[in-house]
PDB file of C-alpha atoms in Angstrom:
ATOM      1  CA  ASP N 771      25.429 -34.112 108.577  1.00  0.00           C
ATOM      2  CA  VAL N 772      24.920 -30.974 106.414  1.00  0.00           C
ATOM      3  CA  SER N 773      21.673 -32.105 104.842  1.00  0.00           C
ATOM      4  CA  PRO N 774      18.699 -29.877 105.554  1.00  0.00           C
ATOM      5  CA  PRO N 775      16.402 -31.121 108.227  1.00  0.00           C
ATOM      6  CA  GLY N 776      14.186 -33.850 106.951  1.00  0.00           C
ATOM      7  CA  LEU N 777      16.333 -34.387 103.826  1.00  0.00           C
ATOM      8  CA  SER N 778      19.083 -36.617 105.107  1.00  0.00           C
ATOM      9  CA  SER N 779      20.584 -39.095 102.653  1.00  0.00           C
ATOM     10  CA  GLY N 780      19.063 -41.877 104.579  1.00  0.00           C
ATOM     11  CA  SER N 781      15.589 -40.438 104.695  1.00  0.00           C
ATOM     12  CA  PRO N 782      12.849 -41.721 102.352  1.00  0.00           C
ATOM     13  CA  ARG N 783      12.289 -38.163 101.070  1.00  0.00           C
ATOM     14  CA  GLY N 784      15.948 -37.921  99.998  1.00  0.00           C
ATOM     15  CA  LEU N 785      15.664 -41.157  98.085  1.00  0.00           C
ATOM     16  CA  GLY N 786      12.585 -39.814  96.277  1.00  0.00           C
ATOM     17  CA  VAL N 787      14.495 -36.769  94.956  1.00  0.00           C
ATOM     18  CA  SER N 788      17.354 -38.983  93.737  1.00  0.00           C
ATOM     19  CA  SER N 789      14.934 -41.315  91.930  1.00  0.00           C
ATOM     20  CA  ARG N 790      13.213 -38.401  90.240  1.00  0.00           C
ATOM     21  CA  CYS N 791      16.570 -37.107  88.933  1.00  0.00           C
ATOM     22  CA  MET N 792      17.465 -40.502  87.485  1.00  0.00           C
ATOM     23  CA  ALA N 793      14.048 -40.828  85.873  1.00  0.00           C
ATOM     24  CA  GLY N 794      14.477 -37.376  84.306  1.00  0.00           C
ATOM     25  CA  ARG N 795      17.788 -38.395  82.774  1.00  0.00           C
ATOM     26  CA  GLN N 796      16.247 -41.588  81.335  1.00  0.00           C
ATOM     27  CA  MET N 797      13.321 -39.657  79.876  1.00  0.00           C
ATOM     28  CA  LEU N 798      15.802 -37.298  78.199  1.00  0.00           C
ATOM     29  CA  VAL N 799      17.858 -40.174  76.738  1.00  0.00           C
ATOM     30  CA  VAL N 800      14.856 -42.068  75.344  1.00  0.00           C
ATOM     31  CA  PRO N 801      13.560 -39.191  73.148  1.00  0.00           C
ATOM     32  CA  LEU N 802      17.089 -38.593  71.839  1.00  0.00           C
ATOM     33  CA  LEU N 803      17.439 -42.259  70.875  1.00  0.00           C
ATOM     34  CA  SER N 804      13.996 -42.191  69.270  1.00  0.00           C
ATOM     35  CA  LEU N 805      14.970 -39.093  67.286  1.00  0.00           C
ATOM     36  CA  VAL N 806      18.155 -40.795  66.064  1.00  0.00           C
ATOM     37  CA  LEU N 807      16.176 -43.875  65.023  1.00  0.00           C
ATOM     38  CA  ILE N 808      13.552 -41.775  63.231  1.00  0.00           C
ATOM     39  CA  VAL N 809      16.215 -39.833  61.308  1.00  0.00           C
ATOM     40  CA  ALA N 810      17.985 -43.058  60.368  1.00  0.00           C
ATOM     41  CA  GLY N 811      14.689 -44.613  59.332  1.00  0.00           C
ATOM     42  CA  ASP N 812      13.786 -41.624  57.164  1.00  0.00           C
ATOM     43  CA  GLY N 813      17.124 -41.811  55.341  1.00  0.00           C
ATOM     44  CA  SER N 814      16.624 -45.482  54.584  1.00  0.00           C
ATOM     45  CA  GLY N 815      13.100 -44.808  53.339  1.00  0.00           C
ATOM     46  CA  VAL N 816      14.294 -42.077  50.961  1.00  0.00           C
ATOM     47  CA  ALA N 817      16.993 -44.334  49.527  1.00  0.00           C
ATOM     48  CA  GLU N 818      14.509 -47.166  49.081  1.00  0.00           C
ATOM     49  CA  SER N 819      12.037 -44.800  47.417  1.00  0.00           C
ATOM     50  CA  GLU N 820      14.701 -43.647  44.943  1.00  0.00           C
ATOM     51  CA  VAL N 821      15.577 -47.248  44.086  1.00  0.00           C
ATOM     52  CA  ASN N 822      11.922 -48.113  43.537  1.00  0.00           C
ATOM     53  CA  GLU N 823      11.442 -45.055  41.311  1.00  0.00           C
ATOM     54  CA  ARG N 824      14.448 -46.027  39.177  1.00  0.00           C
ATOM     55  CA  LEU N 825      13.108 -49.571  38.806  1.00  0.00           C
ATOM     56  CA  VAL N 826       9.691 -48.267  37.747  1.00  0.00           C
ATOM     57  CA  LEU N 827      11.233 -45.889  35.184  1.00  0.00           C
ATOM     58  CA  LYS N 828      13.427 -48.659  33.781  1.00  0.00           C
ATOM     59  CA  ARG N 829      10.501 -51.066  33.567  1.00  0.00           C
ATOM     60  CA  ARG N 830       8.428 -48.470  31.708  1.00  0.00           C
ATOM     61  CA  ALA N 831      11.273 -47.731  29.288  1.00  0.00           C
ATOM     62  CA  LYS N 832      11.656 -51.455  28.595  1.00  0.00           C
ATOM     63  CA  GLU N 833       7.936 -51.804  27.948  1.00  0.00           C
ATOM     64  CA  ASP N 834       7.989 -48.810  25.582  1.00  0.00           C
ATOM     65  CA  ALA N 835      10.884 -50.369  23.651  1.00  0.00           C
ATOM     66  CA  ARG N 836       9.031 -53.683  23.401  1.00  0.00           C
ATOM     67  CA  GLN N 837       5.837 -52.014  22.176  1.00  0.00           C
ATOM     68  CA  ALA N 838       7.711 -49.981  19.559  1.00  0.00           C
ATOM     69  CA  PHE N 839       9.480 -53.121  18.346  1.00  0.00           C
ATOM     70  CA  ASP N 840       6.276 -55.164  18.236  1.00  0.00           C
ATOM     71  CA  SER N 841       4.464 -52.500  16.218  1.00  0.00           C
ATOM     72  CA  SER N 842       7.100 -52.644  13.469  1.00  0.00           C
ATOM     73  CA  HIS N 843       7.979 -56.356  13.664  1.00  0.00           C
ATOM     74  CA  GLN N 844       4.586 -58.013  14.068  1.00  0.00           C
ATOM     75  CA  ALA N 845       3.208 -60.404  11.470  1.00  0.00           C
ATOM     76  CA  ALA N 846       2.316 -58.776   8.145  1.00  0.00           C
ATOM     77  CA  PHE N 847      -0.868 -59.472   6.194  1.00  0.00           C
ATOM     78  CA  ASP N 848      -2.112 -58.513   2.766  1.00  0.00           C
ATOM     79  CA  GLU N 849      -5.354 -56.594   2.227  1.00  0.00           C
ATOM     80  CA  TYR N 850      -7.306 -59.871   2.316  1.00  0.00           C
ATOM     81  CA  GLY N 851      -5.925 -60.896   5.704  1.00  0.00           C
ATOM     82  CA  ARG N 852      -3.555 -63.533   4.311  1.00  0.00           C
ATOM     83  CA  LEU N 853      -0.217 -63.937   6.020  1.00  0.00           C
ATOM     84  CA  ILE N 854       2.780 -62.400   4.272  1.00  0.00           C
ATOM     85  CA  ARG N 855       5.336 -63.152   6.963  1.00  0.00           C
ATOM     86  CA  TYR N 856       5.434 -64.063  10.632  1.00  0.00           C
ATOM     87  CA  GLY N 857       6.527 -61.664  13.344  1.00  0.00           C
ATOM     88  CA  HIS N 858       9.537 -61.761  15.666  1.00  0.00           C
ATOM     89  CA  ASP N 859      10.044 -62.672  19.319  1.00  0.00           C
ATOM     90  CA  ILE N 860      12.116 -60.378  21.537  1.00  0.00           C
ATOM     91  CA  ASP N 861      15.098 -62.162  23.081  1.00  0.00           C
ATOM     92  CA  ARG N 862      16.972 -59.292  24.750  1.00  0.00           C
ATOM     93  CA  VAL N 863      16.352 -55.650  25.698  1.00  0.00           C
ATOM     94  CA  GLU N 864      19.235 -53.401  26.803  1.00  0.00           C
ATOM     95  CA  CYS N 865      18.852 -50.097  28.668  1.00  0.00           C
ATOM     96  CA  SER N 866      21.089 -47.083  29.321  1.00  0.00           C
ATOM     97  CA  GLU N 867      20.593 -44.766  32.296  1.00  0.00           C
ATOM     98  CA  HIS N 868      20.803 -40.990  31.881  1.00  0.00           C
ATOM     99  CA  PRO N 869      20.699 -38.116  34.412  1.00  0.00           C
ATOM    100  CA  GLY N 870      17.286 -37.333  35.713  1.00  0.00           C
ATOM    101  CA  PRO N 871      17.082 -40.271  36.165  1.00  0.00           C
ATOM    102  CA  ARG N 872      15.721 -41.567  32.879  1.00  0.00           C
ATOM    103  CA  PHE N 873      16.318 -44.678  30.782  1.00  0.00           C
ATOM    104  CA  SER N 874      16.538 -45.365  27.064  1.00  0.00           C
ATOM    105  CA  CYS N 875      16.011 -48.982  26.035  1.00  0.00           C
ATOM    106  CA  ARG N 876      16.175 -50.856  22.744  1.00  0.00           C
ATOM    107  CA  VAL N 877      15.757 -54.407  21.514  1.00  0.00           C
ATOM    108  CA  THR N 878      19.183 -55.846  20.713  1.00  0.00           C
ATOM    109  CA  GLU N 879      18.344 -59.494  20.013  1.00  0.00           C
ATOM    110  CA  TYR N 880      15.263 -61.037  18.385  1.00  0.00           C
ATOM    111  CA  SER N 881      14.329 -64.149  16.438  1.00  0.00           C
ATOM    112  CA  PRO N 882      11.628 -65.026  13.872  1.00  0.00           C
ATOM    113  CA  ARG N 883       8.665 -67.051  15.050  1.00  0.00           C
ATOM    114  CA  LYS N 884       6.422 -69.448  13.161  1.00  0.00           C
ATOM    115  CA  TYR N 885       3.143 -68.765  14.916  1.00  0.00           C
ATOM    116  CA  LEU N 886       0.663 -65.912  15.268  1.00  0.00           C
ATOM    117  CA  THR N 887       0.027 -64.158  18.557  1.00  0.00           C
ATOM    118  CA  ARG N 888      -3.529 -63.570  19.754  1.00  0.00           C
ATOM    119  CA  GLU N 889      -3.310 -59.911  18.683  1.00  0.00           C
ATOM    120  CA  GLU N 890      -2.067 -60.896  15.217  1.00  0.00           C
ATOM    121  CA  ARG N 891      -4.884 -63.407  14.744  1.00  0.00           C
ATOM    122  CA  LEU N 892      -7.400 -60.730  15.702  1.00  0.00           C
ATOM    123  CA  LEU N 893      -5.759 -58.304  13.261  1.00  0.00           C
ATOM    124  CA  ALA N 894      -6.048 -60.820  10.409  1.00  0.00           C
ATOM    125  CA  GLN N 895      -9.711 -61.413  11.255  1.00  0.00           C
ATOM    126  CA  GLN N 896     -10.364 -57.672  11.306  1.00  0.00           C
ATOM    127  CA  ILE N 897      -8.694 -57.178   7.912  1.00  0.00           C
ATOM    128  CA  ARG N 898     -10.762 -59.988   6.404  1.00  0.00           C
ATOM    129  CA  ALA N 899     -13.942 -58.561   7.920  1.00  0.00           C
ATOM    130  CA  ASP N 900     -13.161 -55.091   6.570  1.00  0.00           C
ATOM    131  CA  LYS N 901     -12.464 -56.489   3.108  1.00  0.00           C
ATOM    132  CA  GLN N 902     -15.700 -58.462   3.087  1.00  0.00           C
ATOM    133  CA  GLU N 903     -17.652 -55.418   4.221  1.00  0.00           C
ATOM    134  CA  GLU N 904     -15.939 -53.369   1.527  1.00  0.00           C
ATOM    135  CA  ILE N 905     -17.010 -55.887  -1.112  1.00  0.00           C
ATOM    136  CA  ASP N 906     -20.548 -56.157   0.242  1.00  0.00           C
ATOM    137  CA  SER N 907     -21.096 -52.398   0.317  1.00  0.00           C
ATOM    138  CA  SER N 908     -19.376 -51.462  -2.949  1.00  0.00           C
ATOM    139  CA  PHE N 909     -16.162 -50.188  -1.384  1.00  0.00           C
ATOM    140  CA  GLY N 910     -17.453 -49.957   2.171  1.00  0.00           C
ATOM    141  CA  LEU N 911     -16.232 -46.463   2.970  1.00  0.00           C
ATOM    142  CA  GLU N 912     -19.703 -44.982   3.446  1.00  0.00           C
ATOM    143  CA  GLY N 913     -22.390 -45.580   6.037  1.00  0.00           C
ATOM    144  CA  PRO N 914     -22.104 -46.499   9.737  1.00  0.00           C
ATOM    145  CA  GLY N 915     -18.519 -46.950  10.916  1.00  0.00           C
ATOM    146  CA  ALA N 916     -17.077 -45.563   7.669  1.00  0.00           C
ATOM    147  CA  ALA N 917     -14.632 -43.222   9.420  1.00  0.00           C
ATOM    148  CA  LEU N 918     -13.241 -46.059  11.529  1.00  0.00           C
ATOM    149  CA  ARG N 919     -12.875 -48.300   8.466  1.00  0.00           C
ATOM    150  CA  ARG N 920     -11.078 -45.546   6.547  1.00  0.00           C
ATOM    151  CA  GLN N 921      -8.710 -45.108   9.473  1.00  0.00           C
ATOM    152  CA  ARG N 922      -7.945 -48.843   9.575  1.00  0.00           C
ATOM    153  CA  VAL N 923      -7.447 -48.986   5.794  1.00  0.00           C
ATOM    154  CA  LYS N 924      -4.991 -46.088   5.958  1.00  0.00           C
ATOM    155  CA  LYS N 925      -3.077 -47.788   8.777  1.00  0.00           C
ATOM    156  CA  GLU N 926      -2.925 -51.064   6.810  1.00  0.00           C
ATOM    157  CA  GLN N 927      -1.695 -49.230   3.716  1.00  0.00           C
ATOM    158  CA  LYS N 928       1.066 -47.513   5.688  1.00  0.00           C
ATOM    159  CA  ALA N 929       2.156 -50.870   7.092  1.00  0.00           C
ATOM    160  CA  LYS N 930       2.195 -52.389   3.597  1.00  0.00           C
ATOM    161  CA  CYS N 931       4.281 -49.505   2.255  1.00  0.00           C
ATOM    162  CA  ALA N 932       6.777 -49.921   5.108  1.00  0.00           C
ATOM    163  CA  LEU N 933       7.068 -53.625   4.308  1.00  0.00           C
ATOM    164  CA  LEU N 934       7.567 -53.010   0.585  1.00  0.00           C
ATOM    165  CA  GLU N 935      10.205 -50.365   1.306  1.00  0.00           C
ATOM    166  CA  GLU N 936      12.043 -52.946   3.401  1.00  0.00           C
ATOM    167  CA  TRP N 937      11.892 -55.370   0.471  1.00  0.00           C
ATOM    168  CA  LEU N 938      13.088 -52.653  -1.896  1.00  0.00           C
ATOM    169  CA  ALA N 939      16.198 -51.960   0.193  1.00  0.00           C
ATOM    170  CA  LYS N 940      17.172 -55.650   0.012  1.00  0.00           C
ATOM    171  CA  PHE N 941      16.230 -55.810  -3.671  1.00  0.00           C
ATOM    172  CA  GLN N 942      18.409 -52.849  -4.648  1.00  0.00           C
ATOM    173  CA  ALA N 943      21.330 -54.046  -2.525  1.00  0.00           C
ATOM    174  CA  ASP N 944      21.443 -57.375  -4.394  1.00  0.00           C
ATOM    175  CA  SER N 945      23.766 -57.320  -7.402  1.00  0.00           C
ATOM    176  CA  SER N 946      23.328 -60.949  -8.485  1.00  0.00           C
ATOM    177  CA  PRO N 947      21.893 -61.717 -11.965  1.00  0.00           C
ATOM    178  CA  GLN N 948      18.115 -61.207 -12.041  1.00  0.00           C
ATOM    179  CA  HIS N 949      18.271 -60.484  -8.300  1.00  0.00           C
ATOM    180  CA  ARG N 950      18.427 -64.195  -7.557  1.00  0.00           C
ATOM    181  CA  GLY N 951      20.088 -63.616  -4.212  1.00  0.00           C
ATOM    182  CA  PHE N 952      17.171 -61.443  -3.139  1.00  0.00           C
ATOM    183  CA  PHE N 953      14.671 -64.171  -4.031  1.00  0.00           C
ATOM    184  CA  ALA N 954      16.618 -67.157  -2.684  1.00  0.00           C
ATOM    185  CA  GLU N 955      17.956 -65.631   0.534  1.00  0.00           C
ATOM    186  CA  TYR N 956      15.549 -62.873   1.535  1.00  0.00           C
ATOM    187  CA  LEU N 957      12.099 -63.199  -0.009  1.00  0.00           C
ATOM    188  CA  ALA N 958      11.965 -66.964   0.584  1.00  0.00           C
ATOM    189  CA  SER N 959      12.403 -66.262   4.309  1.00  0.00           C
ATOM    190  CA  ASN N 960      10.110 -63.247   4.527  1.00  0.00           C
ATOM    191  CA  TYR N 961       7.096 -64.028   2.327  1.00  0.00           C
ATOM    192  CA  GLU N 962       5.127 -67.167   3.139  1.00  0.00           C
ATOM    193  CA  ASP N 963       3.253 -67.473  -0.185  1.00  0.00           C
ATOM    194  CA  TYR N 964       6.448 -67.061  -2.192  1.00  0.00           C
ATOM    195  CA  SER N 965       8.276 -69.538   0.035  1.00  0.00           C
ATOM    196  CA  ALA N 966       5.526 -72.143  -0.523  1.00  0.00           C
ATOM    197  CA  LEU N 967       5.520 -71.598  -4.308  1.00  0.00           C
ATOM    198  CA  ARG N 968       9.296 -71.840  -4.469  1.00  0.00           C
ATOM    199  CA  ALA N 969       9.276 -75.082  -2.454  1.00  0.00           C
ATOM    200  CA  ILE N 970       6.870 -76.643  -4.984  1.00  0.00           C
ATOM    201  CA  ALA N 971       9.099 -75.560  -7.870  1.00  0.00           C
ATOM    202  CA  GLU N 972      12.221 -76.929  -6.184  1.00  0.00           C
ATOM    203  CA  ARG N 973      10.663 -80.393  -5.778  1.00  0.00           C
ATOM    204  CA  GLY N 974      10.611 -80.719  -9.555  1.00  0.00           C
ATOM    205  CA  LYS N 975       7.503 -82.899  -9.814  1.00  0.00           C
ATOM    206  CA  ALA N 976       3.929 -81.852  -9.160  1.00  0.00           C
ATOM    207  CA  ASN N 977       0.577 -83.595  -9.479  1.00  0.00           C
ATOM    208  CA  SER N 978      -2.580 -81.796 -10.569  1.00  0.00           C
ATOM    209  CA  ARG N 979      -3.516 -80.896  -6.999  1.00  0.00           C
ATOM    210  CA  THR N 980      -0.117 -79.341  -6.339  1.00  0.00           C
ATOM    211  CA  LYS N 981      -0.311 -77.416  -9.601  1.00  0.00           C
ATOM    212  CA  ARG N 982      -3.661 -75.961  -8.561  1.00  0.00           C
ATOM    213  CA  LYS N 983      -2.126 -74.929  -5.261  1.00  0.00           C
ATOM    214  CA  ALA N 984       0.748 -73.281  -7.121  1.00  0.00           C
ATOM    215  CA  LYS N 985      -1.722 -71.374  -9.283  1.00  0.00           C
ATOM    216  CA  THR N 986      -3.521 -70.136  -6.177  1.00  0.00           C
ATOM    217  CA  LEU N 987      -0.242 -69.027  -4.591  1.00  0.00           C
ATOM    218  CA  LYS N 988       0.708 -67.168  -7.749  1.00  0.00           C
ATOM    219  CA  ARG N 989      -2.631 -65.334  -7.700  1.00  0.00           C
ATOM    220  CA  HIS N 990      -2.163 -64.395  -4.043  1.00  0.00           C
ATOM    221  CA  ILE N 991       1.281 -62.995  -4.801  1.00  0.00           C
ATOM    222  CA  ALA N 992      -0.072 -60.975  -7.719  1.00  0.00           C
ATOM    223  CA  LEU N 993      -2.813 -59.532  -5.508  1.00  0.00           C
ATOM    224  CA  HIS N 994      -0.134 -58.329  -3.111  1.00  0.00           C
ATOM    225  CA  VAL N 995       2.659 -57.059  -5.378  1.00  0.00           C
ATOM    226  CA  HIS N 996       0.933 -56.089  -8.623  1.00  0.00           C
ATOM    227  CA  GLU N 997       1.429 -52.440  -9.524  1.00  0.00           C
ATOM    228  CA  ASP N 998      -2.319 -51.780  -9.374  1.00  0.00           C
ATOM    229  CA  LYS N 999      -2.438 -53.191  -5.835  1.00  0.00           C
ATOM    230  CA  LEU N1000       0.240 -50.886  -4.435  1.00  0.00           C
ATOM    231  CA  PRO N1001      -1.151 -48.301  -1.984  1.00  0.00           C
ATOM    232  CA  PRO N1002      -1.362 -44.807  -3.542  1.00  0.00           C
ATOM    233  CA  MET N1003       1.157 -43.456  -1.038  1.00  0.00           C
ATOM    234  CA  CYS N1004       3.954 -45.761  -2.266  1.00  0.00           C
ATOM    235  CA  ARG N1005       3.501 -46.151  -6.005  1.00  0.00           C
ATOM    236  CA  THR N1006       7.053 -45.053  -6.771  1.00  0.00           C
ATOM    237  CA  SER N1007       8.917 -46.032  -9.921  1.00  0.00           C
ATOM    238  CA  ASP N1008      11.385 -48.126  -7.897  1.00  0.00           C
ATOM    239  CA  LEU N1009       8.596 -50.118  -6.249  1.00  0.00           C
ATOM    240  CA  LYS N1010       6.879 -50.599  -9.593  1.00  0.00           C
ATOM    241  CA  ASP N1011      10.127 -51.959 -11.070  1.00  0.00           C
ATOM    242  CA  MET N1012      10.523 -54.360  -8.148  1.00  0.00           C
ATOM    243  CA  SER N1013       6.893 -55.421  -8.513  1.00  0.00           C
ATOM    244  CA  ALA N1014       7.389 -56.237 -12.198  1.00  0.00           C
ATOM    245  CA  THR N1015      10.568 -58.216 -11.446  1.00  0.00           C
ATOM    246  CA  ILE N1016       8.819 -60.249  -8.737  1.00  0.00           C
ATOM    247  CA  GLN N1017       5.930 -61.107 -11.043  1.00  0.00           C
ATOM    248  CA  THR N1018       8.311 -62.182 -13.816  1.00  0.00           C
ATOM    249  CA  HIS N1019      10.205 -64.367 -11.368  1.00  0.00           C
ATOM    250  CA  VAL N1020       6.968 -65.904 -10.060  1.00  0.00           C
ATOM    251  CA  GLN N1021       5.937 -66.729 -13.622  1.00  0.00           C
ATOM    252  CA  ASP N1022       9.303 -68.446 -14.115  1.00  0.00           C
ATOM    253  CA  LEU N1023       8.657 -70.530 -10.995  1.00  0.00           C
ATOM    254  CA  GLU N1024       5.261 -71.591 -12.320  1.00  0.00           C
ATOM    255  CA  ASP N1025       6.907 -72.609 -15.604  1.00  0.00           C
ATOM    256  CA  CYS N1026       9.367 -74.718 -13.596  1.00  0.00           C
ATOM    257  CA  ILE N1027       6.441 -76.498 -11.943  1.00  0.00           C
ATOM    258  CA  HIS N1028       4.769 -77.344 -15.255  1.00  0.00           C
ATOM    259  CA  GLU N1029       7.980 -78.111 -17.153  1.00  0.00           C
ATOM    260  CA  PRO N1030      10.696 -78.978 -14.634  1.00  0.00           C
ATOM    261  CA  HIS N1031      13.035 -80.336 -17.331  1.00  0.00           C
ATOM    262  CA  LYS N1032      13.192 -76.852 -18.866  1.00  0.00           C
ATOM    263  CA  CYS N1033      13.707 -75.018 -15.576  1.00  0.00           C
ATOM    264  CA  THR N1034      16.874 -72.941 -15.512  1.00  0.00           C
ATOM    265  CA  ILE N1035      16.191 -70.218 -12.970  1.00  0.00           C
ATOM    266  CA  LEU N1036      16.448 -72.562  -9.974  1.00  0.00           C
ATOM    267  CA  ASN N1037      19.225 -74.705 -11.436  1.00  0.00           C
ATOM    268  CA  ASP N1038      21.395 -71.615 -11.831  1.00  0.00           C
ATOM    269  CA  GLU N1039      20.884 -70.739  -8.173  1.00  0.00           C
ATOM    270  CA  LEU N1040      21.698 -74.201  -6.824  1.00  0.00           C
TER     271      LEU N1040
END
């Protein structure tokens, strides 16, 4: 036996040294395993964070695209708060990813709706309130809240000009006689008052109540498209020409309502 005195392999003291060596090895292994797990966990967390960031950026880009679309495709009203046309519902939004990362999204599919959203109803109420205040205060651009009213009026005028420019593009692209394609296919689907007046004329017969309604619709249309009612920022010669053509056509529709047997403008289209 070459073990030092008192440290024989069979002695309790010898067993104590062996146990301490084993415990030291285990303590060394455990921190190493913990370090490996921590490193692995950190890598997973970084990857998950990157995925979450991409999802947030994409969601924001989608929301921006929706808001931009809604601002230009919401329901349109005249200066008295009457509906010109309904807005559109978004059916599909597509996004492209770019380095950064960043996303660019756009609305690729949409459909017309036949109802007003809560925001659109509030907008119509605000326009009517502004118009009434304007009438009550002899133009309404002075006094308390005048700056805010002027700002709203300017915004409404810009929206009206954008709408009329859209009409003008369709009007000029139509080569049919008297722009009948523009009236039958486009304006009838994009101007509620005109659509209602045209429907009365197409029925061929009208009682006194319906004729009064037609007269009211004609007046509403004139208040919207008459040259004097065009916003100053879009009183171009092209828009004035379109305005005159629309009013002539509307007068022809009213003649069809009062004398359907003499109506030719609709018969030529059918």
